[in-house]
Coordinates of C-alpha atoms in Angstrom, one line a residue:
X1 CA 52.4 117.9 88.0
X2 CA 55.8 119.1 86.0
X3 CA 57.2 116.5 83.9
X4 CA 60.7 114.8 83.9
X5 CA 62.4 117.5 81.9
X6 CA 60.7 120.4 84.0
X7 CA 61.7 118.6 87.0
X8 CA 65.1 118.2 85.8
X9 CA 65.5 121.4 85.2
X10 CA 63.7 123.0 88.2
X11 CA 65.3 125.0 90.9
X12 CA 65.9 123.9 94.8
X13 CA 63.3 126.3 95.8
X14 CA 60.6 124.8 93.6
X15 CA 61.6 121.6 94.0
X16 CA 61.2 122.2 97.8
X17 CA 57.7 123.1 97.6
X18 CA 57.0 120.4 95.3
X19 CA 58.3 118.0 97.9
X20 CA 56.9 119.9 101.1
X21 CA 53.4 119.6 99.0
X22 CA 53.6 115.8 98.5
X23 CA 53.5 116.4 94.9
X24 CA 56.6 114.1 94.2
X25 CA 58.3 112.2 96.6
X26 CA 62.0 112.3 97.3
X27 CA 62.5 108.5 95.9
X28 CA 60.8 109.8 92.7
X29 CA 62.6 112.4 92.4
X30 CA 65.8 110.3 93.2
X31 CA 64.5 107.8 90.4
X32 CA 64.0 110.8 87.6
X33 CA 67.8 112.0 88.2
X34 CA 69.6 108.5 88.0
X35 CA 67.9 107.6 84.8
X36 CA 68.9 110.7 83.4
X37 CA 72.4 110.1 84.8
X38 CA 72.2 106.5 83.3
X39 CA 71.1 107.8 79.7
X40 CA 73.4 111.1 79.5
X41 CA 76.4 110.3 81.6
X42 CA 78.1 107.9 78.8
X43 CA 78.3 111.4 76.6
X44 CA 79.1 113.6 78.9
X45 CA 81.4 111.8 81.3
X46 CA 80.2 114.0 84.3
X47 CA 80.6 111.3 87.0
X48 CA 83.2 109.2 88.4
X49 CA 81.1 107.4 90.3
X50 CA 77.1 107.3 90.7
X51 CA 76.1 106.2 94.6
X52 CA 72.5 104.5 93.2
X53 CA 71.9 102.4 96.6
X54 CA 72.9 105.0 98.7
X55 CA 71.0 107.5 96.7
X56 CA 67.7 105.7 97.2
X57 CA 68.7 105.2 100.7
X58 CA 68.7 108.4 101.2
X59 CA 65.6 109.3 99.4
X60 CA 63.7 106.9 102.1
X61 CA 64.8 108.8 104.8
X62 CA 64.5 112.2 103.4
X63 CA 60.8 111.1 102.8
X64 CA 60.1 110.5 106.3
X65 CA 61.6 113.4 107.7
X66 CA 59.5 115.2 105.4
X67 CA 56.3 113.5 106.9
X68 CA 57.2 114.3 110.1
X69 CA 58.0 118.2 109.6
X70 CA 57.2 120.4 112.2
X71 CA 58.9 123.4 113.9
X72 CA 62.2 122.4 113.8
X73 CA 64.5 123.8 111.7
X74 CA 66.5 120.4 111.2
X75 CA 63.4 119.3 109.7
X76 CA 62.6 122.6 107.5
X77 CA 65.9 122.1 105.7
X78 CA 65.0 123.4 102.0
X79 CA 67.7 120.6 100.8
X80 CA 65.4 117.4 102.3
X81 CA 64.9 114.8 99.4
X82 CA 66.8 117.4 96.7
X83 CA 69.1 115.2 94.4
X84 CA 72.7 117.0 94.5
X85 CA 76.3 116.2 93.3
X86 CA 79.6 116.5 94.9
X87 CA 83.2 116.8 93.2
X88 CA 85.5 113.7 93.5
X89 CA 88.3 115.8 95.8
X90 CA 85.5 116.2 98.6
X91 CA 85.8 113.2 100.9
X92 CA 82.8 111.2 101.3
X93 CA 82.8 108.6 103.8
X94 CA 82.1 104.9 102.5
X95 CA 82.3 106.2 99.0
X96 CA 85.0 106.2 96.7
X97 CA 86.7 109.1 96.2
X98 CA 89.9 109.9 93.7
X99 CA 90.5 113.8 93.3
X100 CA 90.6 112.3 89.5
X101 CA 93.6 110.3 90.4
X102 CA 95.3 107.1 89.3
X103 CA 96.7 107.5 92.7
X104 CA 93.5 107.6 94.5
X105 CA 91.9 105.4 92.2
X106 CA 90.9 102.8 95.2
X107 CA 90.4 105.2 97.8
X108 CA 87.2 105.1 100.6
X109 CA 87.8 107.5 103.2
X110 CA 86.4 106.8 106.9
X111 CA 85.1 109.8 107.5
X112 CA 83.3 112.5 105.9
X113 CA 84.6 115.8 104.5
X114 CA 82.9 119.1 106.5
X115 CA 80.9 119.8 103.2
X116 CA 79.6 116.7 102.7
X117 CA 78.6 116.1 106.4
X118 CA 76.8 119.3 106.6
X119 CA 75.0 118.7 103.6
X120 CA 74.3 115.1 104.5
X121 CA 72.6 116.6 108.1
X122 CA 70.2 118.6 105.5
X123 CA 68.9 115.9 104.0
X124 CA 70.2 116.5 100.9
X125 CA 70.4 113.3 98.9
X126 CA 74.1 112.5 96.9
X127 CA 73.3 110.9 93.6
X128 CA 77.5 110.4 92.9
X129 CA 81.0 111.7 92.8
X130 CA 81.8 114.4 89.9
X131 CA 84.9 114.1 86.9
X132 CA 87.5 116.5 87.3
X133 CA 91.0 117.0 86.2
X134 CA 93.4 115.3 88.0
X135 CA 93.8 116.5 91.5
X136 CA 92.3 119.2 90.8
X137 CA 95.2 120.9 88.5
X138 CA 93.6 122.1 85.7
X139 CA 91.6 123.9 83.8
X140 CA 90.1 122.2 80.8
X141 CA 87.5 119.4 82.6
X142 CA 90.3 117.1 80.5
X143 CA 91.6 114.1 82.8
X144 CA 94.5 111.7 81.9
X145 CA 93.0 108.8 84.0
X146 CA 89.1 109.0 83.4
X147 CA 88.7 111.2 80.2
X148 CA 87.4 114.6 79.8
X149 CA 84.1 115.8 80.6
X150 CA 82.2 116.7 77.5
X151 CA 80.0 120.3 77.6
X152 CA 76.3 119.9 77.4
X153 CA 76.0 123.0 75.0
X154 CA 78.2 121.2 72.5
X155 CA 79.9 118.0 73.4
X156 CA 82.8 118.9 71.2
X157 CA 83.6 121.5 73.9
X158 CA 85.5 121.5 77.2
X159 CA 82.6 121.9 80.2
X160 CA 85.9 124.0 82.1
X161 CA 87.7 122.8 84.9
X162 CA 88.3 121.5 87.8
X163 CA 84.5 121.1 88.4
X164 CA 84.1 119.9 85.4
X165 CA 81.8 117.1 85.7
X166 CA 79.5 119.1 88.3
X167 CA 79.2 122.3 85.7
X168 CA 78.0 119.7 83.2
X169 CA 76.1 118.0 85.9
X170 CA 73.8 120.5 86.3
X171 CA 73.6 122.4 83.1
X172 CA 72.6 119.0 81.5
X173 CA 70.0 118.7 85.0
X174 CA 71.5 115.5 85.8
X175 CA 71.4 116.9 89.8
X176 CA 69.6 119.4 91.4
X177 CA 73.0 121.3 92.5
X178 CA 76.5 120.2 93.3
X179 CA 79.5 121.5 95.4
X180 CA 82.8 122.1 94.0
X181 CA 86.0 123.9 94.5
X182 CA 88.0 126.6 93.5
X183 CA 92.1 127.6 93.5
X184 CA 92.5 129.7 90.3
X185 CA 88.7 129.7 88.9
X186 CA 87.7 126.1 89.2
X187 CA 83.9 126.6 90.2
X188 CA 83.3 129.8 88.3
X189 CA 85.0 128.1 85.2
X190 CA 83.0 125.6 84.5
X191 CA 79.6 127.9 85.5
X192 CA 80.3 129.8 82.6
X193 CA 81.5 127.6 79.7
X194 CA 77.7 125.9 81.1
X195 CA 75.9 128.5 81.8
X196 CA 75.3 128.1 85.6
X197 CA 75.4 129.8 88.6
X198 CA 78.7 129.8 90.7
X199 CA 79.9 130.9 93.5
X200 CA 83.1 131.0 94.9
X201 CA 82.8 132.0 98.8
X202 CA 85.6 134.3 100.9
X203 CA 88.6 132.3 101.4
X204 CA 87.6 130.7 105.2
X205 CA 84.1 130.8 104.6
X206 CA 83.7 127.6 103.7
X207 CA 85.5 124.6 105.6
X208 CA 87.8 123.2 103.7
X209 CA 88.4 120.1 106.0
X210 CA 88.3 116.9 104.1
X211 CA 88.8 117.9 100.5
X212 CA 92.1 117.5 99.0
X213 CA 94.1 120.5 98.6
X214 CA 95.8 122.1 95.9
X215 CA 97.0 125.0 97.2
X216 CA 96.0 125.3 100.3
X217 CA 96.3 129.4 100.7
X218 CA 94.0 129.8 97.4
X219 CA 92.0 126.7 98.1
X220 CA 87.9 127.2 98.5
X221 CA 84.2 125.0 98.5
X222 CA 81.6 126.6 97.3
X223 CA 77.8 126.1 95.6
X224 CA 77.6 125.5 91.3
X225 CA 73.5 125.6 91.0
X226 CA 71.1 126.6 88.9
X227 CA 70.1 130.3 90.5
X228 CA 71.1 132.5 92.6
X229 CA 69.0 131.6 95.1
X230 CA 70.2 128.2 95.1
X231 CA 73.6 128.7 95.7
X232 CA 72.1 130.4 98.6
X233 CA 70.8 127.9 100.0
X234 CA 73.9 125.4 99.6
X235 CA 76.2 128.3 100.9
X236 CA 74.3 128.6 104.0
X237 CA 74.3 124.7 104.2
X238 CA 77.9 124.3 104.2
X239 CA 79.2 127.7 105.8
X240 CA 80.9 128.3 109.2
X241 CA 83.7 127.9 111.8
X242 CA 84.9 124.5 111.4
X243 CA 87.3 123.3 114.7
X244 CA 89.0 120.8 112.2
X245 CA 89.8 123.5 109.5
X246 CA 91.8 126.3 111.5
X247 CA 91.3 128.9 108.5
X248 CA 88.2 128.6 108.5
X249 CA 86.3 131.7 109.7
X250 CA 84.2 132.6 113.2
X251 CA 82.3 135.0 111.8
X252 CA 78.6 133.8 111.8
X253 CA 77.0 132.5 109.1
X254 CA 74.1 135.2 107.0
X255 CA 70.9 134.4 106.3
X256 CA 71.8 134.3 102.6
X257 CA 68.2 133.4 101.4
X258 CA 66.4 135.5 103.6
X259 CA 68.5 138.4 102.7
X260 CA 67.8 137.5 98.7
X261 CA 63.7 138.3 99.8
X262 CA 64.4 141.9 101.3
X263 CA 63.5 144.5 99.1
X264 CA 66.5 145.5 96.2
X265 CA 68.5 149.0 96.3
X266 CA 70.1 150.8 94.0
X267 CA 73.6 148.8 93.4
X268 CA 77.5 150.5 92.5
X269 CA 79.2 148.4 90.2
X270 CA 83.0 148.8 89.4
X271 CA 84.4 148.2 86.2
X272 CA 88.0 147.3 86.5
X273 CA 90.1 150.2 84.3
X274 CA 92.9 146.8 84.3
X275 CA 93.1 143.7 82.2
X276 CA 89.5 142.3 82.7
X277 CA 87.9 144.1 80.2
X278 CA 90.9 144.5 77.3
X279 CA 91.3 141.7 75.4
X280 CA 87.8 139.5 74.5
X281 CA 86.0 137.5 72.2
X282 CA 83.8 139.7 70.9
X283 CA 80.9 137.9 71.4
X284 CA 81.5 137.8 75.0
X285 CA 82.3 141.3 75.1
X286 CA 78.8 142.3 73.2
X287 CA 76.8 140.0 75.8
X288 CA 79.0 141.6 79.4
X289 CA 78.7 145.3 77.6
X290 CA 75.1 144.3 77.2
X291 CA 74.2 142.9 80.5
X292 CA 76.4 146.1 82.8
X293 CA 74.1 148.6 80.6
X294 CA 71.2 146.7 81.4
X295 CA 71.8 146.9 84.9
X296 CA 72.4 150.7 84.6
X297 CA 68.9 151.4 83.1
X298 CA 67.7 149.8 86.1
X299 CA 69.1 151.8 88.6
X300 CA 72.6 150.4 88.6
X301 CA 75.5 153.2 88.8
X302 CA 78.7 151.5 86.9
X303 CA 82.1 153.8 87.8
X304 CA 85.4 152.9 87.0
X305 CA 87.9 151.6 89.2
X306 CA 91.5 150.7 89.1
X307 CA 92.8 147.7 90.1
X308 CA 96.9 148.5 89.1
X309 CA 98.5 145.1 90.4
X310 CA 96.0 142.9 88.5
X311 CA 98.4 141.9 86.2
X312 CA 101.3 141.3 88.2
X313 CA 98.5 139.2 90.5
X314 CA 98.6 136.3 87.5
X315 CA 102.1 135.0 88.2
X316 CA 101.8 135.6 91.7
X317 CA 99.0 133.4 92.0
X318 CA 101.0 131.0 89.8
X319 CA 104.0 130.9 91.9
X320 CA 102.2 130.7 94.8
X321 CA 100.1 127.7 93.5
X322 CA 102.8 125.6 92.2
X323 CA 105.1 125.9 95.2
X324 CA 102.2 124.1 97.3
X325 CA 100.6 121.7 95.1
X326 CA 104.0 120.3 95.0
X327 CA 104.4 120.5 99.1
X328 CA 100.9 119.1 99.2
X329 CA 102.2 115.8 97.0
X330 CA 105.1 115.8 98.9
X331 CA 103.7 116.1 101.9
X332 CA 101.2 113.1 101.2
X333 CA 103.9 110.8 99.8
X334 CA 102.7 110.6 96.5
X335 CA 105.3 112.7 94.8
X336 CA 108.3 112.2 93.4
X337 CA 107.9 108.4 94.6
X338 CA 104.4 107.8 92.4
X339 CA 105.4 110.2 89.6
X340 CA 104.9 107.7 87.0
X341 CA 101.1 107.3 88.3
X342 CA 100.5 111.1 87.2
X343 CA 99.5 112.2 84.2
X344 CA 101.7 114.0 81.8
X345 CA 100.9 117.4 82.0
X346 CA 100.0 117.2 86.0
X347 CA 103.0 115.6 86.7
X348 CA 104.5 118.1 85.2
X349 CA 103.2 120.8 86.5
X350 CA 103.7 119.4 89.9
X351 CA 107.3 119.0 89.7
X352 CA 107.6 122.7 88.2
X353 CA 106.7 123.7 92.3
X354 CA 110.5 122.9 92.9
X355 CA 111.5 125.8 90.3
X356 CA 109.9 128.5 92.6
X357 CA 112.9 130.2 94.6
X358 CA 111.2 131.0 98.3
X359 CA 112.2 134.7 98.0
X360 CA 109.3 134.6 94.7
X361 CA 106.9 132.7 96.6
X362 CA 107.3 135.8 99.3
X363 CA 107.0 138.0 97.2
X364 CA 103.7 136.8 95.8
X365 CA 102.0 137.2 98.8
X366 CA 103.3 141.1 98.9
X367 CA 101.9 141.1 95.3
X368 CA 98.2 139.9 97.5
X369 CA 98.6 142.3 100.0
X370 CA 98.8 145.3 97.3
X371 CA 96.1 144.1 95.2
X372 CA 93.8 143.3 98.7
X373 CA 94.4 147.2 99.3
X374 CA 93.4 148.4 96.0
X375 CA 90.3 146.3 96.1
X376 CA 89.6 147.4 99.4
X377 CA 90.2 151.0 98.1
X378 CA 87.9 150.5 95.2
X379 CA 85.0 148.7 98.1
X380 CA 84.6 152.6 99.5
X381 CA 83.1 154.0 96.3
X382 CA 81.4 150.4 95.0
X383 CA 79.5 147.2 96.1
X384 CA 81.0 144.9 93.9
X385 CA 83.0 144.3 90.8
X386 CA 81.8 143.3 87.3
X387 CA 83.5 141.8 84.4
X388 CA 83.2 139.0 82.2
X389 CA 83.8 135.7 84.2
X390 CA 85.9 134.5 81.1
X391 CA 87.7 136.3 77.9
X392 CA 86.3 133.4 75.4
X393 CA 82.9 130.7 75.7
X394 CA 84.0 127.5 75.8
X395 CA 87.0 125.9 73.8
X396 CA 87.2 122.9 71.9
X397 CA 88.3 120.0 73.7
X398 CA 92.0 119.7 73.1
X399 CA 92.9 123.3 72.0
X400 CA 95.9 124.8 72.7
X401 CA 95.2 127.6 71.9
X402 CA 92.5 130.7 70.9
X403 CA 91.8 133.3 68.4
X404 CA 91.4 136.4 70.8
X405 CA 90.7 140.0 69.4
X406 CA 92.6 138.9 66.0
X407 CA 95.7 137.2 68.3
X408 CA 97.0 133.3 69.3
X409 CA 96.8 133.1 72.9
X410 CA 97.8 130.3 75.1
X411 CA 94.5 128.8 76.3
X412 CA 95.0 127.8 79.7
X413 CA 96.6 131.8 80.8
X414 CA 94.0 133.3 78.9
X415 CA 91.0 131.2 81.0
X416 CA 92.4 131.2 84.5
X417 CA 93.8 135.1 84.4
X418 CA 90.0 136.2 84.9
X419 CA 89.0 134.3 87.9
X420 CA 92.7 133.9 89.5
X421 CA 92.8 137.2 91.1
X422 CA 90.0 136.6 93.6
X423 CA 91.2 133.4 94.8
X424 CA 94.6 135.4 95.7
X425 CA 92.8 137.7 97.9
X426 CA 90.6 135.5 99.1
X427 CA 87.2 137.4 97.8
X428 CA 84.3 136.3 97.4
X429 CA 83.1 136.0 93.5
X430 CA 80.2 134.6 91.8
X431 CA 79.5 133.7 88.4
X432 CA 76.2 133.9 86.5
X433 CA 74.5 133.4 82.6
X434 CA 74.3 136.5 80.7
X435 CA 73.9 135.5 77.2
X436 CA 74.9 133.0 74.5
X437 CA 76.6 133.1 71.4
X438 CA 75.3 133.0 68.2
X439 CA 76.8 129.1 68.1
X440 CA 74.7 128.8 71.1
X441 CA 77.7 128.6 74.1
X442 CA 76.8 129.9 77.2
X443 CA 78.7 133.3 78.5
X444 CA 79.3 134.4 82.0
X445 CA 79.4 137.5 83.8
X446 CA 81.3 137.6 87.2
X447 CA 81.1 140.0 90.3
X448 CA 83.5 140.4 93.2
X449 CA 82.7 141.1 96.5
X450 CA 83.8 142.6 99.8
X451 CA 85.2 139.9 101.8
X452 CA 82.6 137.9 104.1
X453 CA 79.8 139.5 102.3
X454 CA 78.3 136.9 100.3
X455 CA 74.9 138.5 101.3
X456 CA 75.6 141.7 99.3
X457 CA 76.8 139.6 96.4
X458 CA 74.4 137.2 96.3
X459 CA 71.6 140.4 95.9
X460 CA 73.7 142.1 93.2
X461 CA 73.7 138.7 91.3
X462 CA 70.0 138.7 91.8
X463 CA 69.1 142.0 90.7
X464 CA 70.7 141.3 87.1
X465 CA 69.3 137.3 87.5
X466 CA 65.5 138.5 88.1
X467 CA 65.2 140.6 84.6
X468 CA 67.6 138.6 82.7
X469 CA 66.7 134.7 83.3
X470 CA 68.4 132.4 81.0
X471 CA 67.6 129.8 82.5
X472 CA 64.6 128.9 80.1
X473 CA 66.9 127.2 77.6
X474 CA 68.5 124.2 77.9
X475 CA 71.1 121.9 76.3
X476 CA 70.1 118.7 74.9
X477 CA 72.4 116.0 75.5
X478 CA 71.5 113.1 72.3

């Protein structure tokens, strides 16, 4: 029998067989993840709120699905009795649910977001709601209303944002998985300043009904677990046409786990000629150098690519995003008649929307259309493109600023320009662990995929995971 912190830190699939063996029971398990919660929460601030009743609830019935398994597929869900998190924008019926908001503070929605429904028909058991910045607008893990969420690795660090409290969540193994989302780098963020997996489906993928948006045309839900394989499993979970989310996609759902078991081929990795790889900490740039060489010796071939209207892509995507968050608030009644209930730097961001003339906000979208063609372009000679998911490991909580390759560069452009561009075309990206530094911070390493083929992804991810498992160390929260 593994022990608390082995359990803690195991993955869905071995907790699965664990369970299906009658090894532990889902209430056990259950118990093991909200005493952890209950001991580590007050330093990390992961959670907004922890669903204790419900969770053992839950548990219960998970249990006795389990004993009655058979054939049916309902019943061989891999997520029956495993202990996950959701993030505080995804609705959740009966349970509170703020998007990190003074505004929201007091609000119980009646009905379920897609994500959490699906997941709740798997038998996957919520333990609680996850801390994010406010509404979602952010970077950082830093909230106004609730406090920021502290990093596992080193609690004087941020954990990233928005999914802040589930990257900590699960780096610290205070859930078995969690589901977040992601408008300019808000699931892969947080993956890599805690050294998780994440992964950030096509836009459409992934209903989107039930969480409250940011941006609606960047907006995604997607997985932040603890392999590959995992987020596999929660992709497939929460994937598919959705008749209440008309951008969702009809294009059936892969067997993203049982495409992870076929056997491995040779991959093509491009490496971006443009912005991802020029400016870096150096430590990060030793571990990504390190980790696309590796891949090469085992049968990888890296080419470059060019990726021209990268660059331009970053204000696009901020023009874009700021001209619809503040629709979205308008459009909900919150802003400008709540404004004092923001915080600063949201409420300030939020009103900035107004200062985006329409012909710009056009024009971004011609800006997406050029840089969808060159990625396309680069797709016919490559399977996927590698870079660093982030210049820098984590910040200090608070900072401004960073020391980059000798130069003072605003933090928050420096963060969100490496994960931005695939939320603009809408492609699917995943981050995963590749290293730490020498001060022990986890770095990331991000590919980006054709759109709709998480499956191809997903195996490239795995090829580097399989030889290069970090997942051995762990922080320690005191």
């Amino acid at each position: 029998m593994m022990n608390e912190e082995s359990l803690a830190f195991a993955t869905i699939e071995e907790l699965a067989t664990l369970l299906a063996k009658r090894k532990i029971s889902p209430v056990e398990l259950t118990d093991i993840f909200l005493r952890r919660i209950e001991r580590q929460n007050p330093a990390l601030n992961a959670f907004l709120t922890v669903t204790a009743e419900q969770a053992l609830a839950a548990a219960r019935s998970a249990e006795k699905r389990l004993l009655r398994r058979g054939s049916s597929s309902r019943e061989n869900s891999p997520l029956i009795g495993i202990p996950i998190t959701l993030k505080d924008n995804i609705w959740t019926r009966g349970i509170r649910s703020t998007a990190g908001s003074k505004i929201l503070r007091d609000f119980v929605p009646s009905e379920d977001s897609t994500a959490a429904r699906r997941l709740g028909r798997t038998g996957a058991v919520l333990l609680g709601k996850t801390n994010l910045n406010e509404f979602a607008y952010g970077i950082t893990g830093s909230n106004a209303h609730y406090g920021p969420v502290h990093n596992p690795w080193a609690l004087d660090r941020i954990s990233g944002g928005s999914s802040a409290g589930s990257g900590a969540a699960v780096a610290a193994g205070l859930c078995a998985a969690s589901v977040g989302t992601d408008t300019g780098g808000s699931i892969r963020t947080p993956s890599a300043f805690c050294g998780v997996v994440g992964l950030k489906p096509t836009f459409g993928r992934v209903s989107v009904f039930g969480t409250f948006p940011l941006a609606p045309s960047l907006d995604h839900v997607g997985p932040l677990a603890r392999s590959v394989a995992d987020a596999a499993i929660l992709l497939g979970a929460i994937a598919g046409r959705d008749p209440l989310d008309p951008t969702s996609s009809p294009r059936p759902v892969a067997d993203y786990l049982g495409t992870l078991r076929k056997p491995l081929r040779k991959f093509r990795l491009g490496r971006p000629r443009e912005h991802y790889w020029e400016k870096l900490d150096a430590e990060v740039r030793g571990a990504a150098d390190a980790a696309v060489r590796d891949m090469e010796k085992r049968g990888a071939v890296v080419r470059e690519v060019s990726l021209p209207h990268l660059k331009a892509s970053l204000d696009s995507a901020n023009d874009i995003s700021l001209a619809e968050a503040l629709h979205v608030h308008e459009a909900a009644g919150f802003f400008p008649v709540r404004a004092a209930d923001y915080g600063e730097e949201v409420g300030q961001r939020i009103e900035s929307g107004a200062k985006v003339p329409a012909h710009r906000y056009l024009a971004g979208f011609d800006v997406r259309k050029r840089l969808l063609a060159e990625f396309e372009a680069a797709f016919q000679d490559v399977d996927a493109i590698v870079a660093p998911t982030l210049p820098v490991p984590a910040p200090l909580i608070g900072a401004e600023t960073l020391q980059i390759d000798g130069e003072e560069t605003a933090a928050r452009p420096a963060i969100v320009g490496h994960s931005r561009p695939a939320n603009l075309t809408g492609l699917p990206a995943i981050s995963i662990p590749c290293g730490f530094t020498r001060a022990g911070l986890p770095i990331g390493l991000q590919f980006i995929g054709r759109a709709l083929d998480e499956a191809t992804l997903l195996r490239v991810a795995l090829s580097y995971e399989r030889t290069n498992d970090w997942r051995a160390r762990h922080p320690r929260v005191e």
